[in-house]
mmCIF file with all atom_site columns, C-alpha atoms in Angstrom:
data_model
loop_
_atom_site.group_PDB
_atom_site.id
_atom_site.type_symbol
_atom_site.label_atom_id
_atom_site.label_alt_id
_atom_site.label_comp_id
_atom_site.label_asym_id
_atom_site.label_entity_id
_atom_site.label_seq_id
_atom_site.pdbx_PDB_ins_code
_atom_site.Cartn_x
_atom_site.Cartn_y
_atom_site.Cartn_z
_atom_site.occupancy
_atom_site.B_iso_or_equiv
_atom_site.pdbx_formal_charge
_atom_site.auth_seq_id
_atom_site.auth_comp_id
_atom_site.auth_asym_id
_atom_site.auth_atom_id
_atom_site.pdbx_PDB_model_num
ATOM 1   C CA . MET A 1 1   ? 6.525   -8.029  20.130 1.00 0.00 ? 1   MET A CA 1
ATOM 2   C CA . GLU A 1 2   ? 5.170   -9.862  23.136 1.00 0.00 ? 2   GLU A CA 1
ATOM 3   C CA . ILE A 1 3   ? 2.323   -8.244  25.055 1.00 0.00 ? 3   ILE A CA 1
ATOM 4   C CA . VAL A 1 4   ? 1.343   -9.532  28.465 1.00 0.00 ? 4   VAL A CA 1
ATOM 5   C CA . TYR A 1 5   ? -2.110  -8.358  29.497 1.00 0.00 ? 5   TYR A CA 1
ATOM 6   C CA . GLU A 1 6   ? -3.146  -8.286  33.158 1.00 0.00 ? 6   GLU A CA 1
ATOM 7   C CA . THR A 1 7   ? -6.433  -6.998  34.473 1.00 0.00 ? 7   THR A CA 1
ATOM 8   C CA . HIS A 1 8   ? -6.312  -4.334  37.186 1.00 0.00 ? 8   HIS A CA 1
ATOM 9   C CA . SER A 1 9   ? -6.579  -5.717  40.710 1.00 0.00 ? 9   SER A CA 1
ATOM 10  C CA . ILE A 1 10  ? -9.847  -6.009  42.586 1.00 0.00 ? 10  ILE A CA 1
ATOM 11  C CA . SER A 1 11  ? -11.471 -2.685  43.386 1.00 0.00 ? 11  SER A CA 1
ATOM 12  C CA . ASP A 1 12  ? -14.016 -1.686  46.004 1.00 0.00 ? 12  ASP A CA 1
ATOM 13  C CA . HIS A 1 13  ? -16.520 -1.470  43.124 1.00 0.00 ? 13  HIS A CA 1
ATOM 14  C CA . ASN A 1 14  ? -15.722 -5.042  42.034 1.00 0.00 ? 14  ASN A CA 1
ATOM 15  C CA . GLU A 1 15  ? -16.382 -6.262  45.555 1.00 0.00 ? 15  GLU A CA 1
ATOM 16  C CA . SER A 1 16  ? -19.662 -4.309  45.669 1.00 0.00 ? 16  SER A CA 1
ATOM 17  C CA . GLY A 1 17  ? -20.924 -5.561  42.298 1.00 0.00 ? 17  GLY A CA 1
ATOM 18  C CA . ILE A 1 18  ? -20.577 -2.156  40.607 1.00 0.00 ? 18  ILE A CA 1
ATOM 19  C CA . ALA A 1 19  ? -19.500 -1.687  36.962 1.00 0.00 ? 19  ALA A CA 1
ATOM 20  C CA . SER A 1 20  ? -17.148 1.309   37.198 1.00 0.00 ? 20  SER A CA 1
ATOM 21  C CA . GLY A 1 21  ? -16.749 2.219   33.538 1.00 0.00 ? 21  GLY A CA 1
ATOM 22  C CA . TRP A 1 22  ? -14.845 5.514   33.542 1.00 0.00 ? 22  TRP A CA 1
ATOM 23  C CA . LEU A 1 23  ? -15.239 6.060   37.295 1.00 0.00 ? 23  LEU A CA 1
ATOM 24  C CA . PRO A 1 24  ? -11.737 5.994   38.813 1.00 0.00 ? 24  PRO A CA 1
ATOM 25  C CA . GLY A 1 25  ? -12.255 3.146   41.283 1.00 0.00 ? 25  GLY A CA 1
ATOM 26  C CA . GLU A 1 26  ? -10.047 2.391   44.253 1.00 0.00 ? 26  GLU A CA 1
ATOM 27  C CA . LEU A 1 27  ? -8.315  -0.901  44.989 1.00 0.00 ? 27  LEU A CA 1
ATOM 28  C CA . SER A 1 28  ? -9.698  -2.847  47.914 1.00 0.00 ? 28  SER A CA 1
ATOM 29  C CA . GLU A 1 29  ? -7.427  -4.313  50.569 1.00 0.00 ? 29  GLU A CA 1
ATOM 30  C CA . ARG A 1 30  ? -7.525  -7.651  48.716 1.00 0.00 ? 30  ARG A CA 1
ATOM 31  C CA . GLY A 1 31  ? -6.823  -5.799  45.451 1.00 0.00 ? 31  GLY A CA 1
ATOM 32  C CA . ARG A 1 32  ? -3.681  -4.228  46.925 1.00 0.00 ? 32  ARG A CA 1
ATOM 33  C CA . ALA A 1 33  ? -2.435  -7.648  47.997 1.00 0.00 ? 33  ALA A CA 1
ATOM 34  C CA . LEU A 1 34  ? -3.110  -9.043  44.511 1.00 0.00 ? 34  LEU A CA 1
ATOM 35  C CA . ALA A 1 35  ? -1.266  -6.104  42.923 1.00 0.00 ? 35  ALA A CA 1
ATOM 36  C CA . ALA A 1 36  ? 1.769   -6.912  45.076 1.00 0.00 ? 36  ALA A CA 1
ATOM 37  C CA . GLU A 1 37  ? 1.513   -10.549 43.934 1.00 0.00 ? 37  GLU A CA 1
ATOM 38  C CA . LEU A 1 38  ? 1.411   -9.349  40.314 1.00 0.00 ? 38  LEU A CA 1
ATOM 39  C CA . GLY A 1 39  ? 4.693   -7.534  40.895 1.00 0.00 ? 39  GLY A CA 1
ATOM 40  C CA . GLU A 1 40  ? 6.276   -10.637 42.413 1.00 0.00 ? 40  GLU A CA 1
ATOM 41  C CA . ARG A 1 41  ? 5.046   -12.699 39.460 1.00 0.00 ? 41  ARG A CA 1
ATOM 42  C CA . ARG A 1 42  ? 6.132   -10.318 36.669 1.00 0.00 ? 42  ARG A CA 1
ATOM 43  C CA . ARG A 1 43  ? 8.952   -8.011  37.839 1.00 0.00 ? 43  ARG A CA 1
ATOM 44  C CA . HIS A 1 44  ? 11.672  -10.276 36.476 1.00 0.00 ? 44  HIS A CA 1
ATOM 45  C CA . ASP A 1 45  ? 10.022  -11.111 33.134 1.00 0.00 ? 45  ASP A CA 1
ATOM 46  C CA . GLY A 1 46  ? 12.299  -8.840  31.084 1.00 0.00 ? 46  GLY A CA 1
ATOM 47  C CA . LEU A 1 47  ? 9.649   -6.159  30.623 1.00 0.00 ? 47  LEU A CA 1
ATOM 48  C CA . ALA A 1 48  ? 10.677  -3.087  28.629 1.00 0.00 ? 48  ALA A CA 1
ATOM 49  C CA . ALA A 1 49  ? 7.718   -1.103  30.003 1.00 0.00 ? 49  ALA A CA 1
ATOM 50  C CA . VAL A 1 50  ? 4.395   -1.340  31.818 1.00 0.00 ? 50  VAL A CA 1
ATOM 51  C CA . PHE A 1 51  ? 1.453   0.510   30.289 1.00 0.00 ? 51  PHE A CA 1
ATOM 52  C CA . SER A 1 52  ? -1.725  1.070   32.251 1.00 0.00 ? 52  SER A CA 1
ATOM 53  C CA . SER A 1 53  ? -5.069  2.691   31.797 1.00 0.00 ? 53  SER A CA 1
ATOM 54  C CA . ASP A 1 54  ? -5.127  6.144   33.365 1.00 0.00 ? 54  ASP A CA 1
ATOM 55  C CA . LEU A 1 55  ? -8.085  5.177   35.574 1.00 0.00 ? 55  LEU A CA 1
ATOM 56  C CA . ARG A 1 56  ? -7.144  5.097   39.262 1.00 0.00 ? 56  ARG A CA 1
ATOM 57  C CA . ARG A 1 57  ? -7.654  1.348   39.834 1.00 0.00 ? 57  ARG A CA 1
ATOM 58  C CA . ALA A 1 58  ? -5.258  0.463   36.996 1.00 0.00 ? 58  ALA A CA 1
ATOM 59  C CA . VAL A 1 59  ? -2.697  3.106   37.997 1.00 0.00 ? 59  VAL A CA 1
ATOM 60  C CA . GLN A 1 60  ? -2.725  1.831   41.593 1.00 0.00 ? 60  GLN A CA 1
ATOM 61  C CA . THR A 1 61  ? -2.217  -1.732  40.361 1.00 0.00 ? 61  THR A CA 1
ATOM 62  C CA . ALA A 1 62  ? 0.810   -0.676  38.275 1.00 0.00 ? 62  ALA A CA 1
ATOM 63  C CA . GLU A 1 63  ? 2.328   1.437   41.045 1.00 0.00 ? 63  GLU A CA 1
ATOM 64  C CA . ILE A 1 64  ? 1.978   -1.253  43.713 1.00 0.00 ? 64  ILE A CA 1
ATOM 65  C CA . ALA A 1 65  ? 3.223   -4.015  41.408 1.00 0.00 ? 65  ALA A CA 1
ATOM 66  C CA . PHE A 1 66  ? 6.097   -2.210  39.688 1.00 0.00 ? 66  PHE A CA 1
ATOM 67  C CA . GLY A 1 67  ? 6.873   0.969   41.630 1.00 0.00 ? 67  GLY A CA 1
ATOM 68  C CA . GLY A 1 68  ? 10.590  1.196   42.399 1.00 0.00 ? 68  GLY A CA 1
ATOM 69  C CA . SER A 1 69  ? 11.443  -1.616  39.964 1.00 0.00 ? 69  SER A CA 1
ATOM 70  C CA . GLY A 1 70  ? 13.099  0.631   37.382 1.00 0.00 ? 70  GLY A CA 1
ATOM 71  C CA . ILE A 1 71  ? 10.593  -0.522  34.744 1.00 0.00 ? 71  ILE A CA 1
ATOM 72  C CA . PRO A 1 72  ? 8.991   2.524   33.097 1.00 0.00 ? 72  PRO A CA 1
ATOM 73  C CA . LEU A 1 73  ? 5.329   2.965   34.127 1.00 0.00 ? 73  LEU A CA 1
ATOM 74  C CA . LEU A 1 74  ? 3.331   4.686   31.392 1.00 0.00 ? 74  LEU A CA 1
ATOM 75  C CA . ARG A 1 75  ? -0.349  5.701   31.506 1.00 0.00 ? 75  ARG A CA 1
ATOM 76  C CA . ASP A 1 76  ? -2.498  5.761   28.399 1.00 0.00 ? 76  ASP A CA 1
ATOM 77  C CA . ARG A 1 77  ? -6.148  6.802   28.271 1.00 0.00 ? 77  ARG A CA 1
ATOM 78  C CA . ARG A 1 78  ? -6.678  4.558   25.208 1.00 0.00 ? 78  ARG A CA 1
ATOM 79  C CA . LEU A 1 79  ? -6.474  1.632   27.655 1.00 0.00 ? 79  LEU A CA 1
ATOM 80  C CA . ARG A 1 80  ? -9.574  2.768   29.565 1.00 0.00 ? 80  ARG A CA 1
ATOM 81  C CA . GLU A 1 81  ? -12.563 0.521   30.185 1.00 0.00 ? 81  GLU A CA 1
ATOM 82  C CA . CYS A 1 82  ? -15.605 1.021   27.991 1.00 0.00 ? 82  CYS A CA 1
ATOM 83  C CA . HIS A 1 83  ? -17.373 4.245   28.966 1.00 0.00 ? 83  HIS A CA 1
ATOM 84  C CA . TYR A 1 84  ? -20.915 3.337   30.014 1.00 0.00 ? 84  TYR A CA 1
ATOM 85  C CA . GLY A 1 85  ? -21.818 7.021   29.977 1.00 0.00 ? 85  GLY A CA 1
ATOM 86  C CA . GLU A 1 86  ? -24.885 7.713   32.084 1.00 0.00 ? 86  GLU A CA 1
ATOM 87  C CA . LEU A 1 87  ? -24.628 4.160   33.412 1.00 0.00 ? 87  LEU A CA 1
ATOM 88  C CA . ASP A 1 88  ? -21.070 4.316   34.819 1.00 0.00 ? 88  ASP A CA 1
ATOM 89  C CA . GLY A 1 89  ? -21.487 2.860   38.309 1.00 0.00 ? 89  GLY A CA 1
ATOM 90  C CA . MET A 1 90  ? -24.436 0.601   37.401 1.00 0.00 ? 90  MET A CA 1
ATOM 91  C CA . PRO A 1 91  ? -24.842 -2.831  39.016 1.00 0.00 ? 91  PRO A CA 1
ATOM 92  C CA . VAL A 1 92  ? -22.823 -5.529  37.213 1.00 0.00 ? 92  VAL A CA 1
ATOM 93  C CA . SER A 1 93  ? -26.038 -7.552  36.800 1.00 0.00 ? 93  SER A CA 1
ATOM 94  C CA . LEU A 1 94  ? -27.490 -4.745  34.655 1.00 0.00 ? 94  LEU A CA 1
ATOM 95  C CA . LEU A 1 95  ? -24.256 -4.475  32.657 1.00 0.00 ? 95  LEU A CA 1
ATOM 96  C CA . GLU A 1 96  ? -24.180 -8.216  31.952 1.00 0.00 ? 96  GLU A CA 1
ATOM 97  C CA . ALA A 1 97  ? -27.785 -8.183  30.731 1.00 0.00 ? 97  ALA A CA 1
ATOM 98  C CA . ARG A 1 98  ? -27.092 -5.344  28.254 1.00 0.00 ? 98  ARG A CA 1
ATOM 99  C CA . ARG A 1 99  ? -23.495 -5.786  27.036 1.00 0.00 ? 99  ARG A CA 1
ATOM 100 C CA . GLY A 1 100 ? -24.390 -7.567  23.786 1.00 0.00 ? 100 GLY A CA 1
ATOM 101 C CA . ARG A 1 101 ? -26.517 -4.594  22.685 1.00 0.00 ? 101 ARG A CA 1
ATOM 102 C CA . HIS A 1 102 ? -23.540 -2.253  22.831 1.00 0.00 ? 102 HIS A CA 1
ATOM 103 C CA . ILE A 1 103 ? -21.039 -3.855  20.497 1.00 0.00 ? 103 ILE A CA 1
ATOM 104 C CA . ASP A 1 104 ? -21.809 -1.227  17.832 1.00 0.00 ? 104 ASP A CA 1
ATOM 105 C CA . GLU A 1 105 ? -24.330 0.990   19.639 1.00 0.00 ? 105 GLU A CA 1
ATOM 106 C CA . PRO A 1 106 ? -22.810 3.277   22.294 1.00 0.00 ? 106 PRO A CA 1
ATOM 107 C CA . TRP A 1 107 ? -24.015 3.140   25.876 1.00 0.00 ? 107 TRP A CA 1
ATOM 108 C CA . PRO A 1 108 ? -26.216 6.230   26.542 1.00 0.00 ? 108 PRO A CA 1
ATOM 109 C CA . GLY A 1 109 ? -23.757 9.132   26.672 1.00 0.00 ? 109 GLY A CA 1
ATOM 110 C CA . GLY A 1 110 ? -20.818 6.729   26.372 1.00 0.00 ? 110 GLY A CA 1
ATOM 111 C CA . GLN A 1 111 ? -19.050 4.367   23.992 1.00 0.00 ? 111 GLN A CA 1
ATOM 112 C CA . SER A 1 112 ? -19.601 1.098   22.169 1.00 0.00 ? 112 SER A CA 1
ATOM 113 C CA . TYR A 1 113 ? -17.253 -1.857  22.437 1.00 0.00 ? 113 TYR A CA 1
ATOM 114 C CA . GLN A 1 114 ? -16.198 -1.137  18.830 1.00 0.00 ? 114 GLN A CA 1
ATOM 115 C CA . ASP A 1 115 ? -15.015 2.274   20.077 1.00 0.00 ? 115 ASP A CA 1
ATOM 116 C CA . VAL A 1 116 ? -12.775 0.471   22.578 1.00 0.00 ? 116 VAL A CA 1
ATOM 117 C CA . VAL A 1 117 ? -11.455 -1.742  19.754 1.00 0.00 ? 117 VAL A CA 1
ATOM 118 C CA . ARG A 1 118 ? -10.552 1.385   17.738 1.00 0.00 ? 118 ARG A CA 1
ATOM 119 C CA . GLN A 1 119 ? -8.770  2.969   20.731 1.00 0.00 ? 119 GLN A CA 1
ATOM 120 C CA . THR A 1 120 ? -6.882  -0.237  21.389 1.00 0.00 ? 120 THR A CA 1
ATOM 121 C CA . SER A 1 121 ? -5.946  -0.554  17.712 1.00 0.00 ? 121 SER A CA 1
ATOM 122 C CA . ASP A 1 122 ? -4.554  3.003   17.737 1.00 0.00 ? 122 ASP A CA 1
ATOM 123 C CA . PHE A 1 123 ? -2.573  2.168   20.878 1.00 0.00 ? 123 PHE A CA 1
ATOM 124 C CA . LEU A 1 124 ? -1.171  -1.028  19.278 1.00 0.00 ? 124 LEU A CA 1
ATOM 125 C CA . ILE A 1 125 ? -0.123  0.805   16.100 1.00 0.00 ? 125 ILE A CA 1
ATOM 126 C CA . GLU A 1 126 ? 1.874   3.267   18.213 1.00 0.00 ? 126 GLU A CA 1
ATOM 127 C CA . LEU A 1 127 ? 3.219   0.459   20.392 1.00 0.00 ? 127 LEU A CA 1
ATOM 128 C CA . ALA A 1 128 ? 4.468   -1.455  17.330 1.00 0.00 ? 128 ALA A CA 1
ATOM 129 C CA . ALA A 1 129 ? 6.157   1.663   15.982 1.00 0.00 ? 129 ALA A CA 1
ATOM 130 C CA . THR A 1 130 ? 7.953   2.594   19.224 1.00 0.00 ? 130 THR A CA 1
ATOM 131 C CA . TRP A 1 131 ? 8.511   -0.621  21.207 1.00 0.00 ? 131 TRP A CA 1
ATOM 132 C CA . ASP A 1 132 ? 8.856   -3.193  18.384 1.00 0.00 ? 132 ASP A CA 1
ATOM 133 C CA . GLY A 1 133 ? 10.713  -6.316  19.468 1.00 0.00 ? 133 GLY A CA 1
ATOM 134 C CA . GLY A 1 134 ? 10.274  -5.695  23.183 1.00 0.00 ? 134 GLY A CA 1
ATOM 135 C CA . LYS A 1 135 ? 8.088   -7.287  25.812 1.00 0.00 ? 135 LYS A CA 1
ATOM 136 C CA . VAL A 1 136 ? 5.549   -5.028  27.470 1.00 0.00 ? 136 VAL A CA 1
ATOM 137 C CA . LEU A 1 137 ? 2.844   -5.488  30.059 1.00 0.00 ? 137 LEU A CA 1
ATOM 138 C CA . LEU A 1 138 ? -0.575  -3.841  29.849 1.00 0.00 ? 138 LEU A CA 1
ATOM 139 C CA . ILE A 1 139 ? -2.736  -3.301  32.925 1.00 0.00 ? 139 ILE A CA 1
ATOM 140 C CA . ALA A 1 140 ? -6.234  -2.504  31.806 1.00 0.00 ? 140 ALA A CA 1
ATOM 141 C CA . HIS A 1 141 ? -9.861  -3.650  31.854 1.00 0.00 ? 141 HIS A CA 1
ATOM 142 C CA . SER A 1 142 ? -12.103 -6.383  30.439 1.00 0.00 ? 142 SER A CA 1
ATOM 143 C CA . ALA A 1 143 ? -13.050 -4.421  27.312 1.00 0.00 ? 143 ALA A CA 1
ATOM 144 C CA . ASN A 1 144 ? -9.362  -3.983  26.451 1.00 0.00 ? 144 ASN A CA 1
ATOM 145 C CA . ARG A 1 145 ? -8.698  -7.714  26.725 1.00 0.00 ? 145 ARG A CA 1
ATOM 146 C CA . TRP A 1 146 ? -11.659 -8.345  24.431 1.00 0.00 ? 146 TRP A CA 1
ATOM 147 C CA . ALA A 1 147 ? -10.239 -5.790  21.988 1.00 0.00 ? 147 ALA A CA 1
ATOM 148 C CA . LEU A 1 148 ? -6.860  -7.567  22.022 1.00 0.00 ? 148 LEU A CA 1
ATOM 149 C CA . GLN A 1 149 ? -8.504  -10.957 21.499 1.00 0.00 ? 149 GLN A CA 1
ATOM 150 C CA . HIS A 1 150 ? -10.591 -9.526  18.665 1.00 0.00 ? 150 HIS A CA 1
ATOM 151 C CA . LEU A 1 151 ? -7.747  -7.659  16.939 1.00 0.00 ? 151 LEU A CA 1
ATOM 152 C CA . LEU A 1 152 ? -4.950  -10.191 17.368 1.00 0.00 ? 152 LEU A CA 1
ATOM 153 C CA . HIS A 1 153 ? -6.802  -13.528 17.505 1.00 0.00 ? 153 HIS A CA 1
ATOM 154 C CA . GLY A 1 154 ? -9.860  -12.737 15.381 1.00 0.00 ? 154 GLY A CA 1
ATOM 155 C CA . VAL A 1 155 ? -12.398 -13.665 18.079 1.00 0.00 ? 155 VAL A CA 1
ATOM 156 C CA . PRO A 1 156 ? -15.814 -12.067 17.371 1.00 0.00 ? 156 PRO A CA 1
ATOM 157 C CA . LEU A 1 157 ? -16.709 -9.364  19.915 1.00 0.00 ? 157 LEU A CA 1
ATOM 158 C CA . GLY A 1 158 ? -20.164 -10.903 20.409 1.00 0.00 ? 158 GLY A CA 1
ATOM 159 C CA . ASP A 1 159 ? -18.543 -14.094 21.692 1.00 0.00 ? 159 ASP A CA 1
ATOM 160 C CA . LEU A 1 160 ? -16.312 -12.154 24.071 1.00 0.00 ? 160 LEU A CA 1
ATOM 161 C CA . VAL A 1 161 ? -18.751 -9.707  25.668 1.00 0.00 ? 161 VAL A CA 1
ATOM 162 C CA . ASP A 1 162 ? -21.212 -12.463 26.533 1.00 0.00 ? 162 ASP A CA 1
ATOM 163 C CA . ALA A 1 163 ? -18.658 -14.903 27.980 1.00 0.00 ? 163 ALA A CA 1
ATOM 164 C CA . PRO A 1 164 ? -18.338 -15.141 31.772 1.00 0.00 ? 164 PRO A CA 1
ATOM 165 C CA . PHE A 1 165 ? -15.258 -13.475 33.260 1.00 0.00 ? 165 PHE A CA 1
ATOM 166 C CA . ASP A 1 166 ? -12.511 -16.021 33.788 1.00 0.00 ? 166 ASP A CA 1
ATOM 167 C CA . TRP A 1 167 ? -9.609  -14.474 35.706 1.00 0.00 ? 167 TRP A CA 1
ATOM 168 C CA . ARG A 1 168 ? -6.169  -15.924 35.270 1.00 0.00 ? 168 ARG A CA 1
ATOM 169 C CA . PRO A 1 169 ? -2.638  -14.663 35.888 1.00 0.00 ? 169 PRO A CA 1
ATOM 170 C CA . GLY A 1 170 ? -2.183  -12.909 32.558 1.00 0.00 ? 170 GLY A CA 1
ATOM 171 C CA . TRP A 1 171 ? -2.866  -13.404 28.881 1.00 0.00 ? 171 TRP A CA 1
ATOM 172 C CA . THR A 1 172 ? -0.085  -13.328 26.285 1.00 0.00 ? 172 THR A CA 1
ATOM 173 C CA . PHE A 1 173 ? -0.463  -11.791 22.841 1.00 0.00 ? 173 PHE A CA 1
ATOM 174 C CA . HIS A 1 174 ? 1.996   -11.464 19.992 1.00 0.00 ? 174 HIS A CA 1
ATOM 175 C CA . LEU A 1 175 ? 1.959   -8.306  17.920 1.00 0.00 ? 175 LEU A CA 1
ATOM 176 C CA . PRO A 1 176 ? 3.403   -9.013  14.459 1.00 0.00 ? 176 PRO A CA 1
ATOM 177 C CA . ASP A 1 177 ? 6.465   -6.985  13.407 1.00 0.00 ? 177 ASP A CA 1
ATOM 178 C CA . GLY A 1 178 ? 5.422   -3.685  11.853 1.00 0.00 ? 178 GLY A CA 1
ATOM 179 C CA . TRP A 1 179 ? 1.730   -4.189  12.718 1.00 0.00 ? 179 TRP A CA 1
ATOM 180 C CA . THR A 1 180 ? -0.243  -1.291  11.256 1.00 0.00 ? 180 THR A CA 1
ATOM 181 C CA . GLY A 1 181 ? -3.731  -2.308  12.256 1.00 0.00 ? 181 GLY A CA 1
ATOM 182 C CA . PRO A 1 182 ? -6.283  -4.987  11.474 1.00 0.00 ? 182 PRO A CA 1
ATOM 183 C CA . GLY A 1 183 ? -6.446  -5.955  7.836  1.00 0.00 ? 183 GLY A CA 1
ATOM 184 C CA . ARG A 1 184 ? -3.651  -3.556  6.830  1.00 0.00 ? 184 ARG A CA 1
ATOM 185 C CA . PRO A 1 185 ? -0.380  -4.858  5.389  1.00 0.00 ? 185 PRO A CA 1
ATOM 186 C CA . ALA A 1 186 ? 2.701   -4.355  7.553  1.00 0.00 ? 186 ALA A CA 1
#
């Protein structure tokens, strides 16, 4: 199965230097334009479905990009950003200074990045069982991309959470036939 990952478009929080976490977020004017560009770039890629986080900024991205295309748009809460708990809405500068501490240790009142990896793994197991052989697009958040890179490419989470964000028009992952999770035989 081929998985194309795209980050949600730019939100008002992104433009203000705010780390949303589980706050819904709203696409900015520039974000709406980028979502439309995503649709132009990917609508004719032979997608069987588009899955998005259920957080508003990801849902808006999916709806603007693929609404009316006939491609099923499916929301899944397992594709949410890491929950920073009491710190949802903190300045990005604070987030960047503390991310490495929360690979295994949850944010106060929230999740760890390993929690996001587990959610993403559960999502992938279900995806492999129901959409095997197809091509799907995921619209989610940075933590989900790190989880995909960790689960499917073996990149250590510590290397990913401390790397600077490098936007590009999509990342491609291949989910092996019958994938049942990391380290489990198919």
